[in-house]
Amino acid sequence: MKTADAVIIGGGIMGASAAHFLAKNRFGKIVLLEAKHLAAVSTGHSAANVRTYYTNHITLELAKRALHMFEDEHDELGGDCGFQQVGFLLLVDPNSLSVGNRIVELESKHGLDVKDLSPDDIRELAPQLSLTNVVKGVFEPRSGYADPVKTTQSLISRAEEWGLKAYQGSAATGIRKKAGQITGVETSDGAIETPVVINAAGAWAGHIDSWLDVKTSLRWSRESDLFVEMPADFGPLPVVSDPYHRSYFRPHSQNRIMAGLGAPKEIEPLHPDDYDSSLDPKTRQRIEQPLFKRVAALETAKHLGGYASIYTITDDWHPIVGARPEVEGYFAFFGGSGHGFKLAPPIGEALASIICGESPAIDIKAFRPERFIEGEPITSAWGEGNRG
Ligand SMILES: Cc1cc2nc3c(=O)[nH]c(=O)nc-3n(C[C@H](O)[C@H](O)[C@H](O)COP(=O)(O)OP(=O)(O)OC[C@H]3O[C@@H](n4cnc5c(N)ncnc54)[C@H](O)[C@@H]3O)c2cc1C
């Protein structure tokens, strides 16, 4: 029987963030268990867009903190996260005009650099784009995208310097409790005695909860991205979100462009232990159609493949984070719902403060697991099923 002060289950961005900030706070002996390898599932397939356009105060404040962390990745996140500050452009159509205006108002109120762009301004910024149905743009010059694998590895590597033990290929197989208190974790390599467990198991979080008879409502959706070769002389391109076509695209390393489907999402149910992780022809077409409408030059660009991965979705499309009232010492940190990558580091920082008995710099009470039964889900000005 080994011992630890905290055990984190899951080595995606959420588990890595929790581990990093607990280690940074010198919480004690911290162990992270990852059944496969770091960033093996949703995190490794994330578009990893880092933007701040949120329509509620809590996510906006966290996204603002996230942006600062990525800008200062070596000090804040432990090393190279591959952050590319190419800017983020929201193409606003007549239907999204009121939300677009709210975003500018809210972001400005939160001290973020956000610009209202006319169609002519957009043409200057990204001349490749066709602007049919676009009435204006909302542009975040400081936003961009990161490398999700590098980010996870940097968080872990720095935490290892502070004493974290991260085990890959080591699965949690059970959780022990006594008198309503966590006492240990069973693993494929033996048991670990601990008073604190963080469930950061992504798509398997509900399964892990079931070991403790804790109930969580989660859905899974199959989500795909594809790549095309960036034509020569294409010019600079920000991350583009196109709500009119429910599409997004952005530059990617090695002269590629990455594209996927935007919100609101049609749920494509899957089981995380048995799903098709390839880019199927129908999904490829669903992503390509809106992409080619906005960027005609890509229609003849070389297709470079793609994949399908998993969104783990909560009832209000926002993560579930915090102490579980059912079992002392048991904490939730999962349910990224398609936008959890950027939010994970600031939420991990806040959760680590809470576990260390301190007040977090950003209050994350809004993410508490009980919010659904208390009738206080998190809302978005975009409406239900949206993560903005
Ligand atoms: C295609 C796609 C595009 C996305 N784009 C963006 C974006 O642009 N911006 C953004 O902010 N977010 C985006 N997201 C969402 C974001 O990537 C996820 O919310 C986030 O990666 C979830 O991280 P996680 O750590 O909860 O889950 P995961 O990365 O899935 O990690 C969970 C880990 O737990 C491990 N695990 C499970 N059970 C056990 C066990 N019993 N023992 C040990 N380990 C276990 C798994 O192996 C897995 O590695 C996107 C997601 C996808 C799929």
XYZ file of C-alpha atoms and ligand atoms in Angstrom:
441
model
C 0.000 0.000 0.000
C 1.507 3.302 -1.130
C 0.334 6.629 0.253
C -0.411 10.034 -1.250
C -1.973 13.298 -0.102
C -4.009 13.471 -3.313
C -4.639 11.182 -6.272
C -5.813 12.573 -9.602
C -7.523 10.193 -12.015
C -6.965 11.235 -15.650
C -4.055 12.747 -17.566
C -5.912 15.060 -19.954
C -5.763 18.839 -19.621
C -8.040 18.821 -16.558
C -6.070 16.258 -14.559
C -2.784 17.847 -15.619
C -3.974 21.310 -14.554
C -5.160 20.077 -11.152
C -1.877 18.205 -10.621
C 0.213 21.190 -11.700
C -1.384 23.668 -9.337
C -1.590 21.274 -6.374
C 2.135 20.595 -6.819
C 2.837 24.314 -7.235
C 1.019 24.919 -3.919
C 3.212 22.189 -2.346
C 0.135 20.259 -1.233
C 2.255 17.200 -0.448
C 2.589 13.838 -2.184
C 0.530 14.014 -5.357
C -0.064 11.115 -7.723
C -1.651 11.310 -11.184
C -2.941 8.143 -12.813
C -3.462 7.995 -16.564
C -4.824 4.757 -18.000
C -3.386 5.379 -21.502
C -0.886 8.198 -22.037
C -1.026 11.944 -21.388
C -3.586 13.778 -23.568
C -4.605 10.455 -25.158
C -8.300 11.210 -25.591
C -10.228 14.526 -25.910
C -7.296 16.761 -25.028
C -4.951 15.372 -27.667
C -7.612 15.937 -30.349
C -8.657 19.382 -29.167
C -8.612 22.340 -31.547
C -7.283 24.097 -28.441
C -8.612 27.483 -29.465
C -7.962 30.006 -26.741
C -10.529 32.794 -26.972
C -12.337 34.998 -24.522
C -15.704 35.570 -26.147
C -18.011 34.271 -23.467
C -21.352 35.711 -22.531
C -21.397 35.006 -18.809
C -19.142 36.616 -16.241
C -17.579 33.501 -14.699
C -16.407 31.896 -17.957
C -15.289 35.274 -19.277
C -13.209 35.902 -16.164
C -11.677 32.407 -16.404
C -10.983 32.791 -20.133
C -9.287 36.116 -19.402
C -7.059 34.416 -16.847
C -6.420 31.577 -19.340
C -5.318 34.045 -21.985
C -2.847 35.593 -19.590
C -1.556 32.106 -18.689
C -0.985 31.152 -22.326
C 0.693 34.498 -23.043
C 3.089 33.782 -20.189
C 3.156 29.997 -20.744
C 6.639 29.289 -19.372
C 5.960 30.866 -15.985
C 2.245 30.157 -15.737
C 1.880 26.720 -17.369
C 5.307 25.213 -16.955
C 6.792 25.533 -20.443
C 6.146 25.575 -24.165
C 2.420 25.235 -24.919
C 2.759 26.125 -28.601
C 0.533 29.173 -28.141
C 0.069 31.018 -31.443
C -1.381 34.472 -30.938
C -2.991 34.784 -34.371
C -6.143 36.519 -33.087
C -9.736 35.268 -33.008
C -12.413 36.513 -35.383
C -16.133 35.978 -34.874
C -18.083 36.535 -38.103
C -21.334 38.169 -37.021
C -24.432 37.625 -39.178
C -27.849 39.322 -38.705
C -29.018 36.508 -36.373
C -25.985 36.778 -34.103
C -25.807 40.589 -34.056
C -27.275 41.098 -30.575
C -24.941 38.436 -29.106
C -22.002 39.942 -30.997
C -22.783 43.342 -29.484
C -23.101 41.826 -26.010
C -19.719 40.127 -26.392
C -18.010 43.418 -27.243
C -19.741 45.147 -24.327
C -18.899 42.362 -21.846
C -15.311 41.849 -22.942
C -14.655 45.606 -22.829
C -16.170 45.736 -19.336
C -13.752 42.962 -18.293
C -10.812 44.980 -19.641
C -10.176 42.755 -22.656
C -8.917 44.036 -25.975
C -11.835 43.430 -28.347
C -12.549 45.240 -31.588
C -15.685 45.783 -33.643
C -14.699 45.270 -37.292
C -16.615 46.468 -40.354
C -16.710 44.123 -43.385
C -13.971 46.306 -44.934
C -11.810 45.874 -41.811
C -12.332 42.093 -42.057
C -11.282 42.121 -45.718
C -8.078 43.829 -44.718
C -7.425 41.357 -41.885
C -8.283 38.173 -43.807
C -8.728 38.826 -47.530
C -9.270 35.099 -48.215
C -12.728 35.168 -46.576
C -15.998 35.507 -48.452
C -18.270 37.725 -46.334
C -21.740 36.708 -47.520
C -24.228 37.338 -44.658
C -21.550 38.932 -42.485
C -22.581 42.270 -41.006
C -19.529 42.800 -38.816
C -16.689 41.055 -37.032
C -15.726 40.776 -33.385
C -11.959 40.491 -33.184
C -9.794 39.485 -30.229
C -6.198 40.314 -31.210
C -4.674 38.533 -28.184
C -6.465 35.198 -28.702
C -5.260 32.249 -30.768
C -4.651 28.558 -30.323
C -2.278 26.286 -28.430
C -0.801 22.825 -28.851
C -2.894 20.674 -26.477
C -0.319 17.876 -26.156
C 2.565 20.250 -25.434
C 0.396 22.126 -22.913
C -0.442 18.930 -21.019
C 3.175 17.776 -21.063
C 4.474 21.160 -19.879
C 2.024 21.244 -16.974
C 3.085 17.751 -15.917
C 6.847 18.166 -16.446
C 7.047 21.298 -14.314
C 4.879 19.661 -11.629
C 7.228 16.652 -11.612
C 10.035 19.050 -10.697
C 7.880 19.963 -7.690
C 7.415 16.299 -6.731
C 4.371 15.082 -8.707
C 4.412 11.375 -9.576
C 2.568 10.876 -12.874
C 1.994 7.271 -13.963
C 0.987 6.558 -17.561
C -0.534 3.196 -18.479
C -1.830 2.978 -14.922
C -5.611 2.899 -14.474
C -7.665 3.538 -11.363
C -9.879 0.493 -10.895
C -11.750 1.446 -7.733
C -12.050 4.038 -4.959
C -12.148 3.198 -1.266
C -14.162 5.107 1.313
C -14.919 4.690 4.989
C -17.557 6.550 7.018
C -18.281 8.890 4.107
C -14.616 9.826 3.622
C -12.219 8.872 0.807
C -9.523 6.489 2.033
C -7.794 5.255 -1.103
C -7.661 4.381 -4.771
C -7.231 0.942 -6.282
C -5.107 0.799 -9.387
C -3.913 -1.708 -11.910
C -0.576 -1.559 -10.041
C -1.825 -1.853 -6.446
C -3.633 0.381 -3.952
C -2.796 3.937 -2.856
C -3.947 5.246 0.501
C -5.163 8.872 0.161
C -7.743 11.232 1.695
C -8.264 13.205 -1.555
C -9.299 12.025 -5.028
C -9.924 14.265 -8.048
C -12.015 12.672 -10.765
C -10.626 14.131 -14.024
C -11.399 11.071 -16.117
C -13.184 12.926 -18.939
C -15.580 10.612 -20.763
C -15.217 7.988 -17.993
C -15.957 10.393 -15.124
C -19.514 9.094 -14.703
C -18.217 5.523 -14.520
C -15.773 6.517 -11.781
C -18.545 8.339 -9.888
C -20.598 5.143 -9.991
C -17.935 3.362 -7.865
C -19.022 5.698 -5.040
C -22.745 5.676 -5.919
C -22.449 9.318 -6.980
C -24.814 10.220 -9.814
C -23.776 12.490 -12.684
C -25.627 13.332 -15.875
C -23.231 13.308 -18.851
C -23.647 12.756 -22.575
C -21.006 11.972 -25.168
C -20.813 13.274 -28.705
C -18.495 12.297 -31.532
C -16.641 15.391 -32.734
C -14.373 15.664 -35.756
C -11.709 17.946 -37.160
C -10.063 17.815 -40.563
C -6.950 19.313 -42.144
C -6.263 20.792 -45.569
C -3.005 22.049 -46.974
C -2.663 25.817 -46.792
C -2.245 27.145 -50.347
C 1.001 29.008 -51.111
C 0.712 32.783 -50.495
C -2.452 32.209 -48.443
C -1.480 34.955 -46.036
C -2.129 35.248 -42.307
C -5.386 33.862 -40.939
C -6.838 34.251 -37.434
C -8.941 31.569 -35.764
C -12.345 32.091 -37.390
C -15.708 31.256 -35.864
C -18.620 31.337 -38.279
C -21.917 30.897 -36.414
C -23.939 31.409 -39.619
C -22.503 28.162 -41.006
C -21.831 26.577 -37.583
C -18.203 26.207 -38.545
C -14.733 27.116 -37.326
C -11.287 26.996 -38.891
C -7.804 28.137 -38.122
C -4.209 27.825 -39.194
C -2.318 24.784 -37.933
C 1.362 23.936 -37.834
C 3.151 22.702 -40.966
C 1.168 24.954 -43.340
C -2.152 23.343 -42.639
C -5.640 24.604 -41.937
C -7.779 22.830 -39.363
C -11.572 22.951 -39.547
C -14.501 21.646 -37.530
C -18.161 22.186 -36.789
C -19.302 25.003 -34.501
C -22.157 25.362 -32.046
C -24.972 24.682 -31.558
C -23.943 21.094 -32.010
C -25.961 18.228 -33.265
C -25.179 15.474 -30.752
C -23.723 12.369 -32.350
C -23.951 9.848 -29.499
C -21.108 7.389 -28.908
C -19.724 5.079 -26.272
C -16.172 6.061 -25.254
C -15.011 2.428 -25.264
C -16.346 1.704 -28.747
C -16.607 4.413 -31.412
C -15.304 5.188 -34.885
C -12.374 7.571 -34.375
C -11.809 8.120 -38.099
C -13.121 11.023 -40.173
C -16.034 9.472 -42.061
C -16.966 10.762 -45.562
C -20.298 12.278 -44.429
C -18.698 14.267 -41.611
C -15.880 15.343 -43.912
C -18.496 16.774 -46.272
C -20.378 18.511 -43.422
C -17.168 20.284 -42.389
C -15.931 21.036 -45.902
C -19.156 22.577 -47.226
C -19.249 25.613 -44.897
C -15.452 25.922 -45.015
C -15.415 26.183 -48.805
C -18.293 28.683 -48.732
C -16.157 31.007 -46.619
C -12.773 30.256 -48.223
C -13.211 29.280 -51.874
C -9.418 28.923 -52.289
C -9.515 25.821 -50.079
C -11.818 23.871 -52.384
C -8.860 22.711 -54.474
C -6.458 22.402 -51.511
C -5.078 18.966 -50.682
C -7.112 17.081 -48.058
C -4.817 15.905 -45.246
C -7.128 13.651 -43.241
C -8.805 14.113 -39.886
C -10.242 12.251 -36.918
C -13.174 11.930 -34.561
C -12.902 12.320 -30.809
C -15.170 12.845 -27.811
C -17.065 15.749 -26.290
C -18.155 14.942 -22.734
C -21.187 17.146 -22.242
C -22.908 18.236 -19.037
C -26.541 19.363 -18.817
C -25.617 23.068 -19.207
C -22.545 22.606 -21.421
C -20.176 23.781 -18.706
C -17.694 21.754 -16.639
C -18.568 20.203 -13.295
C -15.961 21.192 -10.727
C -15.682 21.094 -6.957
C -16.161 19.010 -3.830
C -18.798 16.295 -4.051
C -21.079 16.658 -1.065
C -21.746 12.888 -1.050
C -18.178 11.841 -0.096
C -15.650 13.895 1.836
C -12.365 14.286 -0.023
C -13.877 13.524 -3.442
C -13.634 16.271 -6.095
C -15.063 16.570 -9.616
C -13.194 18.151 -12.527
C -14.704 17.031 -15.843
C -17.356 17.765 -18.467
C -15.450 20.151 -20.749
C -18.448 20.140 -23.156
C -16.345 21.151 -26.134
C -14.668 24.201 -24.611
C -12.786 22.840 -21.625
C -9.245 23.114 -22.931
C -8.685 26.814 -22.328
C -10.720 26.831 -19.114
C -8.852 23.921 -17.525
C -5.704 25.765 -16.361
C -7.514 28.609 -14.536
C -10.096 26.203 -13.110
C -7.289 23.853 -12.011
C -5.594 26.764 -10.310
C -8.797 27.674 -8.445
C -9.593 24.055 -7.514
C -6.080 23.555 -6.145
C -6.518 26.632 -3.918
C -9.800 25.244 -2.590
C -8.259 21.826 -1.843
C -5.395 23.600 -0.050
C -7.965 25.398 2.128
C -7.439 28.803 0.518
C -9.843 31.158 -1.257
C -9.339 30.961 -5.011
C -8.563 34.171 -6.918
C -11.550 33.376 -9.157
C -14.636 32.011 -7.436
C -15.638 28.789 -9.260
C -18.713 28.031 -7.130
C -20.876 28.396 -10.257
C -19.417 25.054 -11.492
C -20.358 23.105 -8.343
C -21.821 19.651 -9.006
C -25.032 20.493 -7.073
C -25.971 23.409 -9.353
C -28.380 21.300 -11.401
C -30.479 20.057 -8.474
C -30.351 23.579 -7.033
C -31.787 24.913 -10.311
C -28.785 27.130 -11.045
C -27.285 25.925 -14.321
C -24.853 28.212 -16.144
C -26.429 30.008 -19.097
C -25.186 31.433 -22.386
C -26.605 34.332 -24.407
C -26.346 32.068 -27.470
C -29.044 29.844 -26.010
C -29.153 26.223 -24.978
C -26.508 23.782 -26.209
C -23.946 26.497 -26.653
C -20.584 26.917 -25.082
C -20.014 30.632 -25.689
C -12.508 17.827 -31.624
C -12.440 18.671 -30.379
C -12.198 20.041 -30.491
C -12.121 20.834 -29.327
N -11.825 22.161 -29.438
C -11.673 22.923 -28.312
C -11.255 24.282 -28.428
O -11.029 24.798 -29.516
N -11.097 24.999 -27.262
C -11.366 24.468 -26.040
O -11.227 25.175 -25.031
N -11.770 23.170 -25.913
C -11.927 22.401 -27.024
N -12.320 21.097 -26.925
C -12.694 20.568 -25.606
C -11.505 20.158 -24.785
O -10.519 19.584 -25.603
C -11.956 19.190 -23.690
O -12.970 19.817 -22.907
C -10.819 18.778 -22.790
O -9.721 18.323 -23.532
C -11.274 17.710 -21.816
O -10.173 17.359 -21.022
P -10.282 16.224 -19.932
O -9.001 16.228 -19.210
O -11.553 16.409 -19.159
O -10.545 14.880 -20.760
P -9.491 13.906 -21.533
O -8.493 14.667 -22.303
O -10.318 12.938 -22.299
O -8.753 13.203 -20.342
C -9.351 12.241 -19.517
C -8.308 11.165 -19.291
O -8.735 10.284 -18.263
C -8.172 9.023 -18.538
N -8.882 8.021 -17.739
C -10.174 7.624 -17.869
N -10.455 6.674 -16.965
C -9.326 6.471 -16.248
C -8.997 5.603 -15.170
N -9.893 4.746 -14.658
N -7.748 5.657 -14.656
C -6.808 6.510 -15.166
N -7.086 7.336 -16.214
C -8.330 7.314 -16.738
C -8.363 8.881 -20.037
O -7.485 7.907 -20.577
C -8.074 10.297 -20.525
O -6.734 10.441 -20.962
C -12.365 20.263 -28.046
C -12.598 18.883 -27.951
C -12.618 18.097 -29.096
C -12.869 16.621 -28.958
